Every structure is written in structure tokens, then in C-alpha cells.
Short mmCIF file of C-alpha atoms and ligand atoms in Angstrom, two decimals:
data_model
loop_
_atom_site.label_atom_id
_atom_site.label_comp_id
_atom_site.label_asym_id
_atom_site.label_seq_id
_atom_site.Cartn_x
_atom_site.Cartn_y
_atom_site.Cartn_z
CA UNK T 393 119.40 111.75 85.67
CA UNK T 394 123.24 110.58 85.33
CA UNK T 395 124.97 111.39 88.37
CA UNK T 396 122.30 112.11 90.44
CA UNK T 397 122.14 110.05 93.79
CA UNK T 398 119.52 108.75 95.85
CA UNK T 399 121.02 107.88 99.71
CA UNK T 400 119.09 106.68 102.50
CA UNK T 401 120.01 108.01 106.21
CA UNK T 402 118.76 107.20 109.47
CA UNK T 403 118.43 109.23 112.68
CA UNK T 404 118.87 107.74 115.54
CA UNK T 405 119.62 108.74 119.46
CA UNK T 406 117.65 108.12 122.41
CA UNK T 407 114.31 109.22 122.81
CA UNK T 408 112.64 113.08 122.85
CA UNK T 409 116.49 114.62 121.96
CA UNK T 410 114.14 116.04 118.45
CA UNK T 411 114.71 113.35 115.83
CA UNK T 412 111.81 114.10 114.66
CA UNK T 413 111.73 117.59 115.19
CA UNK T 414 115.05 117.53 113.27
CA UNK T 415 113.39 115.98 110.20
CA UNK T 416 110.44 118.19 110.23
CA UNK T 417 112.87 121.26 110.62
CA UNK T 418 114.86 119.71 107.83
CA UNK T 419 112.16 118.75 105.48
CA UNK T 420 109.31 120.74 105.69
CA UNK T 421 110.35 123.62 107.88
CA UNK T 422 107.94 123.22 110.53
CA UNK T 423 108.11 122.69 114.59
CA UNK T 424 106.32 121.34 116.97
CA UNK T 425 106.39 121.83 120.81
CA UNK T 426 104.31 118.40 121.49
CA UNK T 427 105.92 115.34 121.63
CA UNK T 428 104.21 113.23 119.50
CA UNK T 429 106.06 109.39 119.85
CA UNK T 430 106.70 108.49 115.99
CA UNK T 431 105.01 105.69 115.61
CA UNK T 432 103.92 104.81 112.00
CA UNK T 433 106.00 107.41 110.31
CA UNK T 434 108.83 106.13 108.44
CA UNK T 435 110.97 108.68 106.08
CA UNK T 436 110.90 112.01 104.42
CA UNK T 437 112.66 112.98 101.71
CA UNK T 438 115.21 116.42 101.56
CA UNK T 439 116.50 116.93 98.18
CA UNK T 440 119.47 119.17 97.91
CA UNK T 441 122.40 120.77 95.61
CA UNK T 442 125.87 120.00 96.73
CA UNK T 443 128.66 121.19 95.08
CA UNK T 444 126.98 121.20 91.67
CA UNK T 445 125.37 117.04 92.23
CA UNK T 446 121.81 116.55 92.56
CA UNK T 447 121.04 114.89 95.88
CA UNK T 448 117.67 112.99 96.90
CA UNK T 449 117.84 111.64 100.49
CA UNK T 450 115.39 109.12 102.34
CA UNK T 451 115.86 110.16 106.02
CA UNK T 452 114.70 107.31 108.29
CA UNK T 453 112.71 107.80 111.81
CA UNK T 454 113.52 105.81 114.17
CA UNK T 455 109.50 105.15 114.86
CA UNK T 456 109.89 105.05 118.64
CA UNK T 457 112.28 101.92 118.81
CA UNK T 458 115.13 103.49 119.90
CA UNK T 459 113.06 103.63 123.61
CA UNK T 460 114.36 100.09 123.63
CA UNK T 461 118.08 101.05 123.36
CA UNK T 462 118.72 99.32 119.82
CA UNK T 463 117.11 99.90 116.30
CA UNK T 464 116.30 96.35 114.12
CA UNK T 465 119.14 95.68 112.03
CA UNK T 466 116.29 96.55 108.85
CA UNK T 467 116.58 100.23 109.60
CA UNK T 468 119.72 100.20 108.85
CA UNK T 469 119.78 98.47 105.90
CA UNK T 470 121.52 100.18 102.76
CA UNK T 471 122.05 103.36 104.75
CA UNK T 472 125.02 105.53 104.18
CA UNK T 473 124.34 107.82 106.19
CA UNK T 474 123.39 108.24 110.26
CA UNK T 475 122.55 111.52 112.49
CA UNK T 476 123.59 110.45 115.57
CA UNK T 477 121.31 113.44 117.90
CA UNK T 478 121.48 113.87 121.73
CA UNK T 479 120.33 116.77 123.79
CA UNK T 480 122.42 118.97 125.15
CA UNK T 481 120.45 119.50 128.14
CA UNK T 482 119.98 115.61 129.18
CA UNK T 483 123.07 114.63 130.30
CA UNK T 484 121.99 110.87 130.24
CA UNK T 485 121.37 111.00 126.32
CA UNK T 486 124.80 112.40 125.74
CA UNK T 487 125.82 109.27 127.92
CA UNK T 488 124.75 107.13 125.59
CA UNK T 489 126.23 108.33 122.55
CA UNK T 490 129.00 105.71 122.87
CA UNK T 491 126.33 103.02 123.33
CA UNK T 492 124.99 104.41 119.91
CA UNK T 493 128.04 104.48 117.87
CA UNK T 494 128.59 100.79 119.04
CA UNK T 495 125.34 99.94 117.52
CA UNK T 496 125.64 101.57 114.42
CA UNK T 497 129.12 100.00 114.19
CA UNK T 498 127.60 96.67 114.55
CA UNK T 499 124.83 97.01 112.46
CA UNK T 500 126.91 98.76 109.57
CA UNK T 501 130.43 98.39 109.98
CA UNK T 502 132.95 101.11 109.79
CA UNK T 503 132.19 103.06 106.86
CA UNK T 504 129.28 104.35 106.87
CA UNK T 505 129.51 108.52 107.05
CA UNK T 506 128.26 109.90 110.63
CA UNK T 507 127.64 112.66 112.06
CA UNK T 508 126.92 113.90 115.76
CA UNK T 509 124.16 116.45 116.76
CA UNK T 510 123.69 118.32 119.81
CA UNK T 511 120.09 119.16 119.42
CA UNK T 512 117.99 121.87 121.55
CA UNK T 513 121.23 124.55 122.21
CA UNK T 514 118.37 127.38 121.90
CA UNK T 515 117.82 126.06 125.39
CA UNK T 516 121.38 127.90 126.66
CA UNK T 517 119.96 127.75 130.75
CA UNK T 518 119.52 124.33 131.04
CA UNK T 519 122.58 122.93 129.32
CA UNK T 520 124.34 119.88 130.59
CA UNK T 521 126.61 119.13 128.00
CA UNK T 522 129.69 121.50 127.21
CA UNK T 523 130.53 122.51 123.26
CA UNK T 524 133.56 121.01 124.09
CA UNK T 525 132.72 117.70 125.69
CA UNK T 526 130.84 117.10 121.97
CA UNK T 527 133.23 117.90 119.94
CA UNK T 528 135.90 115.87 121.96
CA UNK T 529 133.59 112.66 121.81
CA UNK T 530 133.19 113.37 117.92
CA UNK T 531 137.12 113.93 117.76
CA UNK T 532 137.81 110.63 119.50
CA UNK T 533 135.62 108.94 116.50
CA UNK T 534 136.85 111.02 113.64
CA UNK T 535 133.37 112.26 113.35
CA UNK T 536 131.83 115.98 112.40
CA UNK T 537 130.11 117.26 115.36
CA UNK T 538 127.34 120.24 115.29
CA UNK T 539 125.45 121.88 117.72
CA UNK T 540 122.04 122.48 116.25
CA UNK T 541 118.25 123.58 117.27
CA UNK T 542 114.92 122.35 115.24
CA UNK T 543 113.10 124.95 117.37
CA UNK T 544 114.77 128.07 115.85
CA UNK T 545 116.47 125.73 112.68
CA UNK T 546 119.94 126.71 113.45
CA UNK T 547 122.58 124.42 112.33
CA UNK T 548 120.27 122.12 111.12
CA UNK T 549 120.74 122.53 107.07
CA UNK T 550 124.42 122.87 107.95
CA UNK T 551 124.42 119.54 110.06
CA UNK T 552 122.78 118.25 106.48
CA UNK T 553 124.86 119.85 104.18
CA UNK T 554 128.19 118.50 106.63
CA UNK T 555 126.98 114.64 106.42
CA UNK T 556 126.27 115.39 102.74
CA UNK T 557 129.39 116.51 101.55
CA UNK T 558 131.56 114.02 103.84
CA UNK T 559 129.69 111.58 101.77
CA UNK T 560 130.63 113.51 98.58
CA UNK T 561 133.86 113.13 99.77
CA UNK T 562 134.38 109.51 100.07
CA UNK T 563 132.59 108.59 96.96
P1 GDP P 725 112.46 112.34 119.39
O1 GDP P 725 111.87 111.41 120.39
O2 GDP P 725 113.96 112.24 119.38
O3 GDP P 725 111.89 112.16 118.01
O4 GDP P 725 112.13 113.82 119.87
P2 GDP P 725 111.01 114.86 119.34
O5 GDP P 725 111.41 115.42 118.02
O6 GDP P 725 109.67 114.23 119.42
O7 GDP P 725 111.15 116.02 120.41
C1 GDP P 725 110.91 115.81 121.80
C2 GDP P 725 110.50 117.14 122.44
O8 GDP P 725 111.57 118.05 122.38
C3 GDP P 725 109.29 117.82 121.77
O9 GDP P 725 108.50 118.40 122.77
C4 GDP P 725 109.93 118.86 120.89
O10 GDP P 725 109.08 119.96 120.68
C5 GDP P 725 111.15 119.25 121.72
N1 GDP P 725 112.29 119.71 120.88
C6 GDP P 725 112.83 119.08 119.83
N2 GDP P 725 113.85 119.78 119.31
C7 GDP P 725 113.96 120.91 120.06
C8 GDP P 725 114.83 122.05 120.02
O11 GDP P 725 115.72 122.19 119.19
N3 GDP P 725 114.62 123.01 120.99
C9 GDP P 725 113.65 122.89 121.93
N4 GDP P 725 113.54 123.90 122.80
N5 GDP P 725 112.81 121.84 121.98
C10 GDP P 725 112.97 120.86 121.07
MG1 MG P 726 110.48 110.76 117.37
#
């Protein structure tokens, strides 16, 4: 159909923050407590209406590689879009957000449309990461930042709709 758009996204962050909980959340409404390492599983697809444009978006997996503190330069080929997810009770994978952004700026240079997740905030006793200290980091990168849980979906069609329509945006 004229006008509509098919994007590709990846999700990236370090490992067990709920990438993949995020996608199933996002795509087929389901969670999982078990931590099944994505291995083999590549993309679903969410297809959405934003402000009246038909939207069909591949969302990439990171398939367990991010355990090795990069992604190959293939996943991010052609994206325009990365979820950049940490935990915001693991203090070490907010850490590495920086070392993140760095490698999606290297692997994509600056234009691609990010966003930054703080995944799991159903978990309110165990935080590690203040509201604020996420949204400053995001600030400091001219990013959207969103606190978000796959467990109880919260935020998560909103941290969508955000990346979405920043894309909208630009085009
Ligand atoms: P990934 O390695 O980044 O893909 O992380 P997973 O999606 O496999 O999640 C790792 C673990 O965290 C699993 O046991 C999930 O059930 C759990 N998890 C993921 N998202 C959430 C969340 O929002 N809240 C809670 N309480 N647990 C979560
Ligand atoms: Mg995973």
C-alpha cells in the first residue's frame, strides 16, 4: 500500500534485562518467568497505526550475542530503529548503557532513532537505578527514555509508540 512502511529495529542491552520478554510483551502479549537464552530466534513483527500511517516493524533479537558485549555489525544492518533496555534493578547493566550507545554509534552512525528502556520497574524493592539517573543519561544523548515492565506490560506499547513516532518525525 502507498505510504505504508516497513522498518526494521533491533533490541539490544546486556543480557536477562527482558529483551525478549519485551518483544513477547510487545508482539504477542505473553510473559514468561524462565529465562530461556534466545538462541535461534531472530524477529517478530508488531504492526501498528500511528498518526493515521500504516506501520509494519521487524524487531530484531539479539539471539544471545550481546553476552559477548558487541552485536555483529549484520544485526544492524538497515535498522532505523534500536531499544536500547537495561534493568533497573542491575546496576551493572545500567553501567553499560554508555558502552551500548557507543556501539550502536559505530555500527550505525548518528541517525538512527533510539530509545532507552528501563525494563522490570514492577520490581519497585530491588531497584538500583533512580527515574532520574535514566532520564539524565537519555537527556545527555538527546534520547526518549521510558521506564517500562514486560511482566505487567506497562510502558511497553508506549516505549513502541515513542520510537515510532520519533521516527515519524524525522522522515
Ligand atoms: P534478555 O536476556 O534481555 O532477553 O532477558 P529475558 O527477556 O530473557 O528476561 C530475563 C529474565 O527476566 C526472565 O526470567 C524474565 O522472566 C525476567 N523479566 C523480563 N522482564 C521482566 C519484567 O519486566 N519484570 C520482571 N519481574 N521480570 C522480568
Ligand atoms: Mg533474550
Amino acid at each position: 500500500m502507498r505510504g505504508d512502511s516497513l522498518w526494521k529495529w533491533i533490541l539490544i542491552g546486556n543480557s536477562g534485562v527482558g529483551k525478549t520478554s519485551v518483544l513477547s510483551r510487545l508482539c504477542n502479549d505473553e510473559f514468561n518467568n524462565t529465562f530461556i537464552s534466545t538462541i535461534g530466534i531472530d524477529f517478530k513483527i508488531k504492526k501498528a497505526e500511528i498518526g493515521g500511517k500504516n506501520i509494519t516493524v521487524q524487531i530484531w533479537d539479539t539471539a544471545g550475542q550481546e553476552r559477548f558485549g558487541t552485536i555483529t555489525k549484520s544485526c544492524y544492518r538497515g535498522a532505523n530503529g534500536v531499544i536500547l533496555v537495561y534493568d533497573i534493578n542491575n546496576r551493572n547493566s545500567f553501567d553499560d548503557v554508555n558502552r551500548w550507545l557507543n556501539d550502536i554509534k559505530l555500527h550505525t552512525g548518528e541517525n538512527t532513532a533510539r530509545i532507552l528502556v528501563g525494563n522490570k520497574c514492577d520490581l519497585k524493592s530491588s531497584r538500583a537505578v533512580k527515574t532520574e539517573e535514566g532520564q539524565n543519561v537519555a537527556d545527555n544523548n538527546g534520547i526518549p527514555f521510558i521506564e517500562t515492565s514486560a511482566k505487567t506490560g506497562e510502558n511497553i506499547g508506549k516505549a513502541f509508540t515513542t520510537l515510532a513516532e520519533l521516527i515519524l518525525e524525522e522522515i
